[in-house]
Short mmCIF file of C-alpha atoms and ligand atoms in Angstrom, two decimals:
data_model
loop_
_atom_site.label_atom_id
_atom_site.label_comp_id
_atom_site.label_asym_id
_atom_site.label_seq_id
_atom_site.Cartn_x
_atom_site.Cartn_y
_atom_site.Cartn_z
CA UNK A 739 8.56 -3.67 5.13
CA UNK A 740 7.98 -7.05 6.20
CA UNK A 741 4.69 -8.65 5.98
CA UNK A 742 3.72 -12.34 7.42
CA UNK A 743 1.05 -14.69 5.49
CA UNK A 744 -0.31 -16.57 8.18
CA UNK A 745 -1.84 -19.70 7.70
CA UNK A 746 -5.04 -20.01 10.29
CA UNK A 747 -5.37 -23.75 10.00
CA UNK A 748 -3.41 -26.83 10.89
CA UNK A 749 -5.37 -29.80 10.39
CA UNK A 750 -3.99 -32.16 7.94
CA UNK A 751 -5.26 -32.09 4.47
CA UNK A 752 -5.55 -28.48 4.53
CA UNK A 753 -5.87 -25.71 2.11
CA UNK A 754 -4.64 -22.77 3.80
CA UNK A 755 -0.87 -23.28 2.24
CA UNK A 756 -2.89 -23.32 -1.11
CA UNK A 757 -4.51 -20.56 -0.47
CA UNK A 758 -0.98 -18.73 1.31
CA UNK A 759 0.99 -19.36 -1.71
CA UNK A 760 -1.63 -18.11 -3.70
CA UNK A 761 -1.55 -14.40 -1.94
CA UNK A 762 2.33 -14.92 -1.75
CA UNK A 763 2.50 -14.97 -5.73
CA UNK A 764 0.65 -11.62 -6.01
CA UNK A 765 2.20 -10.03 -3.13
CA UNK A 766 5.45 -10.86 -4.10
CA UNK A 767 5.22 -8.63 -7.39
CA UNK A 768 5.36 -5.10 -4.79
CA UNK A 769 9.28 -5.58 -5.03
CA UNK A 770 9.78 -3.30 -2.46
CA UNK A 771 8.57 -4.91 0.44
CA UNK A 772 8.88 -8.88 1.63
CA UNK A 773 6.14 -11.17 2.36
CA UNK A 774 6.93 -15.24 4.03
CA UNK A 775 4.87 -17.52 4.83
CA UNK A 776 4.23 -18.00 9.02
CA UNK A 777 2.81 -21.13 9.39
CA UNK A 778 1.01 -21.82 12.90
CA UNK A 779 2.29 -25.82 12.65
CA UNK A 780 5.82 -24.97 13.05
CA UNK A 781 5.43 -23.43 15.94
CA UNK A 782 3.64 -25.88 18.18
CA UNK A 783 2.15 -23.43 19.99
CA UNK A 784 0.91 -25.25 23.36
CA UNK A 785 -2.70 -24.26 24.64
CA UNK A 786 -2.25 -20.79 26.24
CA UNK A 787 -1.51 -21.44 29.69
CA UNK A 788 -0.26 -24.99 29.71
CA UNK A 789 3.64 -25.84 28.90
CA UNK A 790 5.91 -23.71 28.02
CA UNK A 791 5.44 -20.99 25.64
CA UNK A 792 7.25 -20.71 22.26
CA UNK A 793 8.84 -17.61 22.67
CA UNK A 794 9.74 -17.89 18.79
CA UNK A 795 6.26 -16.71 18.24
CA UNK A 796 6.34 -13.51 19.65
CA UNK A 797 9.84 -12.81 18.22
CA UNK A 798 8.02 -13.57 14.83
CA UNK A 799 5.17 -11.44 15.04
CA UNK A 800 7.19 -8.72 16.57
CA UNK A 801 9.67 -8.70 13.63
CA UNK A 802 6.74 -8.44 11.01
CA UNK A 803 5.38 -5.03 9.67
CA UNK A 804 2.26 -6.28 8.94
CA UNK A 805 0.35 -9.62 8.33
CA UNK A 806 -2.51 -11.15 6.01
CA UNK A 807 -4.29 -13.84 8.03
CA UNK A 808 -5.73 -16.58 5.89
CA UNK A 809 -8.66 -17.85 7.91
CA UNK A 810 -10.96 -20.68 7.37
CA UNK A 811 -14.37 -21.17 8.92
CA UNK A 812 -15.05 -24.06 11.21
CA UNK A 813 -18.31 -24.16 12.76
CA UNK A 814 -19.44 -20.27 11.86
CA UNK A 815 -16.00 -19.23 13.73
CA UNK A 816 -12.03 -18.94 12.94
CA UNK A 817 -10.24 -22.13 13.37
CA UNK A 818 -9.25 -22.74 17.54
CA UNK A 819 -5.45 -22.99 16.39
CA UNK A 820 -5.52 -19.09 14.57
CA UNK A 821 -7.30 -18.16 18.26
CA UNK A 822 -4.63 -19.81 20.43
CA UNK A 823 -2.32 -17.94 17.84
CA UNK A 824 -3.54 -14.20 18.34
CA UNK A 825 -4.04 -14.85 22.24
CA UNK A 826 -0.05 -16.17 22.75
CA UNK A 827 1.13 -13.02 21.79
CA UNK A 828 -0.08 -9.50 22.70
CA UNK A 829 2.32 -6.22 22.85
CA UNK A 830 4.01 -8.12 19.59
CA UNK A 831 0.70 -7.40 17.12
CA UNK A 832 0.37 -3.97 18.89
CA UNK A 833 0.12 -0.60 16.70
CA UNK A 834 0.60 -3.32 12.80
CA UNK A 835 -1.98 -3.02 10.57
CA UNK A 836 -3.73 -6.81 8.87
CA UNK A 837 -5.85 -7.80 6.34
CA UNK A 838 -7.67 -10.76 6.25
CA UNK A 839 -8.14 -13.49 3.73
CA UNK A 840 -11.14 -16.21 4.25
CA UNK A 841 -12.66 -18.91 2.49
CA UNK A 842 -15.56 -21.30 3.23
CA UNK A 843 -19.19 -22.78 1.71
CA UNK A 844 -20.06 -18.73 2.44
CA UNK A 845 -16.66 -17.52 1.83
CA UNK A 846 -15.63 -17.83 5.85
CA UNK A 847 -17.26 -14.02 6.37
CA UNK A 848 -18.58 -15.31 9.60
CA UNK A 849 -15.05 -16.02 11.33
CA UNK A 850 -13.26 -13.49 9.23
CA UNK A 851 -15.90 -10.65 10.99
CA UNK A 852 -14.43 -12.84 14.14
CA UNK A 853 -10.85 -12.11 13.47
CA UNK A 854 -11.60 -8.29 13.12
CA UNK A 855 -12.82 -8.31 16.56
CA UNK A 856 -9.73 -9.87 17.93
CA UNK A 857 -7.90 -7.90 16.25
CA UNK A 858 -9.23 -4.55 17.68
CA UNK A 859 -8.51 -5.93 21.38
CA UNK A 860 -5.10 -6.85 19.98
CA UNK A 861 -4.74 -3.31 18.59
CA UNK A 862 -4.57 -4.35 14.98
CA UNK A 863 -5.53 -2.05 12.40
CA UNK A 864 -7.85 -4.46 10.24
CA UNK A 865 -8.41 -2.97 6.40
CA UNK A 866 -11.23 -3.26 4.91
CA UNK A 867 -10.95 -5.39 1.69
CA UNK A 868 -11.68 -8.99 2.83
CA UNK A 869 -11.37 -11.39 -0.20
CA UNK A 870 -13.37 -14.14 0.43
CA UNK A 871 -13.15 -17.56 -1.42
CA UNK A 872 -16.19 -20.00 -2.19
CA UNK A 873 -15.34 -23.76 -1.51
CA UNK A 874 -18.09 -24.31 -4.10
CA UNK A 875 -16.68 -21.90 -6.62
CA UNK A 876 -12.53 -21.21 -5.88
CA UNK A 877 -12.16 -24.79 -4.90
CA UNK A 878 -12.16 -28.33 -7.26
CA UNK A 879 -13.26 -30.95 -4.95
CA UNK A 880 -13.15 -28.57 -2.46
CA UNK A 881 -9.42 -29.20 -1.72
CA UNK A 882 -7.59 -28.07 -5.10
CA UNK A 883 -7.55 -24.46 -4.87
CA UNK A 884 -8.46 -22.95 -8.30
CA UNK A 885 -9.46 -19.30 -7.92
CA UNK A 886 -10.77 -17.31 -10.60
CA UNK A 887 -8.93 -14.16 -12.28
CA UNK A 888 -11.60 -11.68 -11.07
CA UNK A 889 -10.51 -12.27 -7.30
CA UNK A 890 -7.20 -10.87 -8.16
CA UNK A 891 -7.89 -7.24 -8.58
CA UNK A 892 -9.59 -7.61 -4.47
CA UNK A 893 -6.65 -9.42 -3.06
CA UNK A 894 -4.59 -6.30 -4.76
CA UNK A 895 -6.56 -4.00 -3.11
CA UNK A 896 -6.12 -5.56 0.10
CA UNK A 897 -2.44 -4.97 -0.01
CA UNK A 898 -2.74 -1.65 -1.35
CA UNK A 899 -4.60 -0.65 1.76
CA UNK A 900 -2.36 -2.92 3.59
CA UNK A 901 0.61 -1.53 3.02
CA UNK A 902 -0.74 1.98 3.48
CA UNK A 903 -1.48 1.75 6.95
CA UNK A 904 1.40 -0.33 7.81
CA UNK A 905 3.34 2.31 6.61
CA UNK A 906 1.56 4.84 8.91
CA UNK A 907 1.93 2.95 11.99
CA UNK A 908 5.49 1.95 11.44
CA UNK A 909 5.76 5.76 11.69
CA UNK A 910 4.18 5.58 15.29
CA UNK A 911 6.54 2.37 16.57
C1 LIG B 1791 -14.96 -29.09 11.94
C2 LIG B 1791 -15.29 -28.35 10.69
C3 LIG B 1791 -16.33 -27.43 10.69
C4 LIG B 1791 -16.63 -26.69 9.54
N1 LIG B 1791 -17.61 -25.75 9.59
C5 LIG B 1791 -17.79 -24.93 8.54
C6 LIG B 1791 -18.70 -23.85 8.64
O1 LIG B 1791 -19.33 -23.61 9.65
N2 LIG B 1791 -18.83 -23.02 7.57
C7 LIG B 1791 -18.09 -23.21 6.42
O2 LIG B 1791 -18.23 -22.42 5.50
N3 LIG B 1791 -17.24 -24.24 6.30
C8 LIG B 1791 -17.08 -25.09 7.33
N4 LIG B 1791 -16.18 -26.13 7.25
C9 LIG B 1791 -15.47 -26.34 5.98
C10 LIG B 1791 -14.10 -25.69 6.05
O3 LIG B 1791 -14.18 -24.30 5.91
C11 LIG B 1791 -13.23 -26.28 4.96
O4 LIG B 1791 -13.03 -27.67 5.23
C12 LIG B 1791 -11.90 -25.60 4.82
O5 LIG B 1791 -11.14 -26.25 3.82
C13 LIG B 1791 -11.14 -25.62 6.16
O6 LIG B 1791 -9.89 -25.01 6.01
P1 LIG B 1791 -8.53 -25.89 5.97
O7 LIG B 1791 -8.68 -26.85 4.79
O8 LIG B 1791 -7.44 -24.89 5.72
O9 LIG B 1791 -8.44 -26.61 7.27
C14 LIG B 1791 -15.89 -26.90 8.35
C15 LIG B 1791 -14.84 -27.84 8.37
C16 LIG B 1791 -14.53 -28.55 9.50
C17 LIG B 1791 -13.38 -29.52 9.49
#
């Protein structure tokens, strides 16, 4: 199966592709199935609504299996560029299964509890693992991502469950 990372933030000077490559490197140990990167920035998604859509979206998140969202926290709530994301596609993220990634000063719980309920309207099976990085803790300076071991065994479980139910509902497609 094919699985998409996708980076919720596109500010410059982020972490997300720290924290992306990061999951990647784990992930990328279950042989059997593929996981890329989908970065939001190369997509240039316009506002919903205004221009013309990037169709290249939709063909992106329709080709995946399955994704892991990486999402920040920006003012107790996911980033606005992950929310113009999920909204500019719709029967694309139907019947996949995700599981979500966060990090913030409280480990981005607050938007990642967000992303679940966009994710239900967006018929997204959400698992329930949710590691959850401290910029305190994970993070030097709170830019260099530097995780410790013991968050490993969650972001395994995540996948475990991930690929589970993605292999369910691919049964159902
Ligand atoms: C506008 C703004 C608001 C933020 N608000 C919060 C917040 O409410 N809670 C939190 O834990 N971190 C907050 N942060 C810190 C971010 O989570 C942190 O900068 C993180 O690195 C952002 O992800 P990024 O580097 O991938 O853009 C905020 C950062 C910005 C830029």
């Amino acid at each position: 199966m094919k699985f998409g990372i996708i980076l919720g933030s596109t500010r410059d000077g982020r972490v997300s592709p720290q924290v992306g490559e990061y999951i990647k490197s784990i992930a990328d140990k279950r042989d059997e199935h593929n996981f890329e990167i989908v970065d939001i920035t190369d997509y240039n998604l316009p506002f919903l609504g205004t221009g013309t859509p990037n169709l290249a979206w939709n063909e992106k998140i329709n080709s995946l299996d399955g994704y892991i969202f990486i999402v920040q926290e920006y003012n107790h709530a996911l980033s606005a560029a992950l929310k113009n994301a999920l909204d500019s596609a719709r029967e694309e993220w139907f019947n996949k299964a995700a599981g979500i990634v966060s990090y913030g000063s409280g480990g981005g719980i607050r938007a990642a509890e967000q992303v679940r309920t966009i994710l239900a309207e967006q018929k997204v099976a959400d698992v329930r693992t949710n590691p959850a990085f401290n910029l305190f803790t994970d993070f030097e300076n709170f830019s260099t991502f530097k995780p410790g071991e013991h968050m490993e065994a969650g972001v395994n479980d995540l996948l475990d469950e991930l690929i589970l139910w993605s292999t369910a509902l691919k049964t159902i497609r």
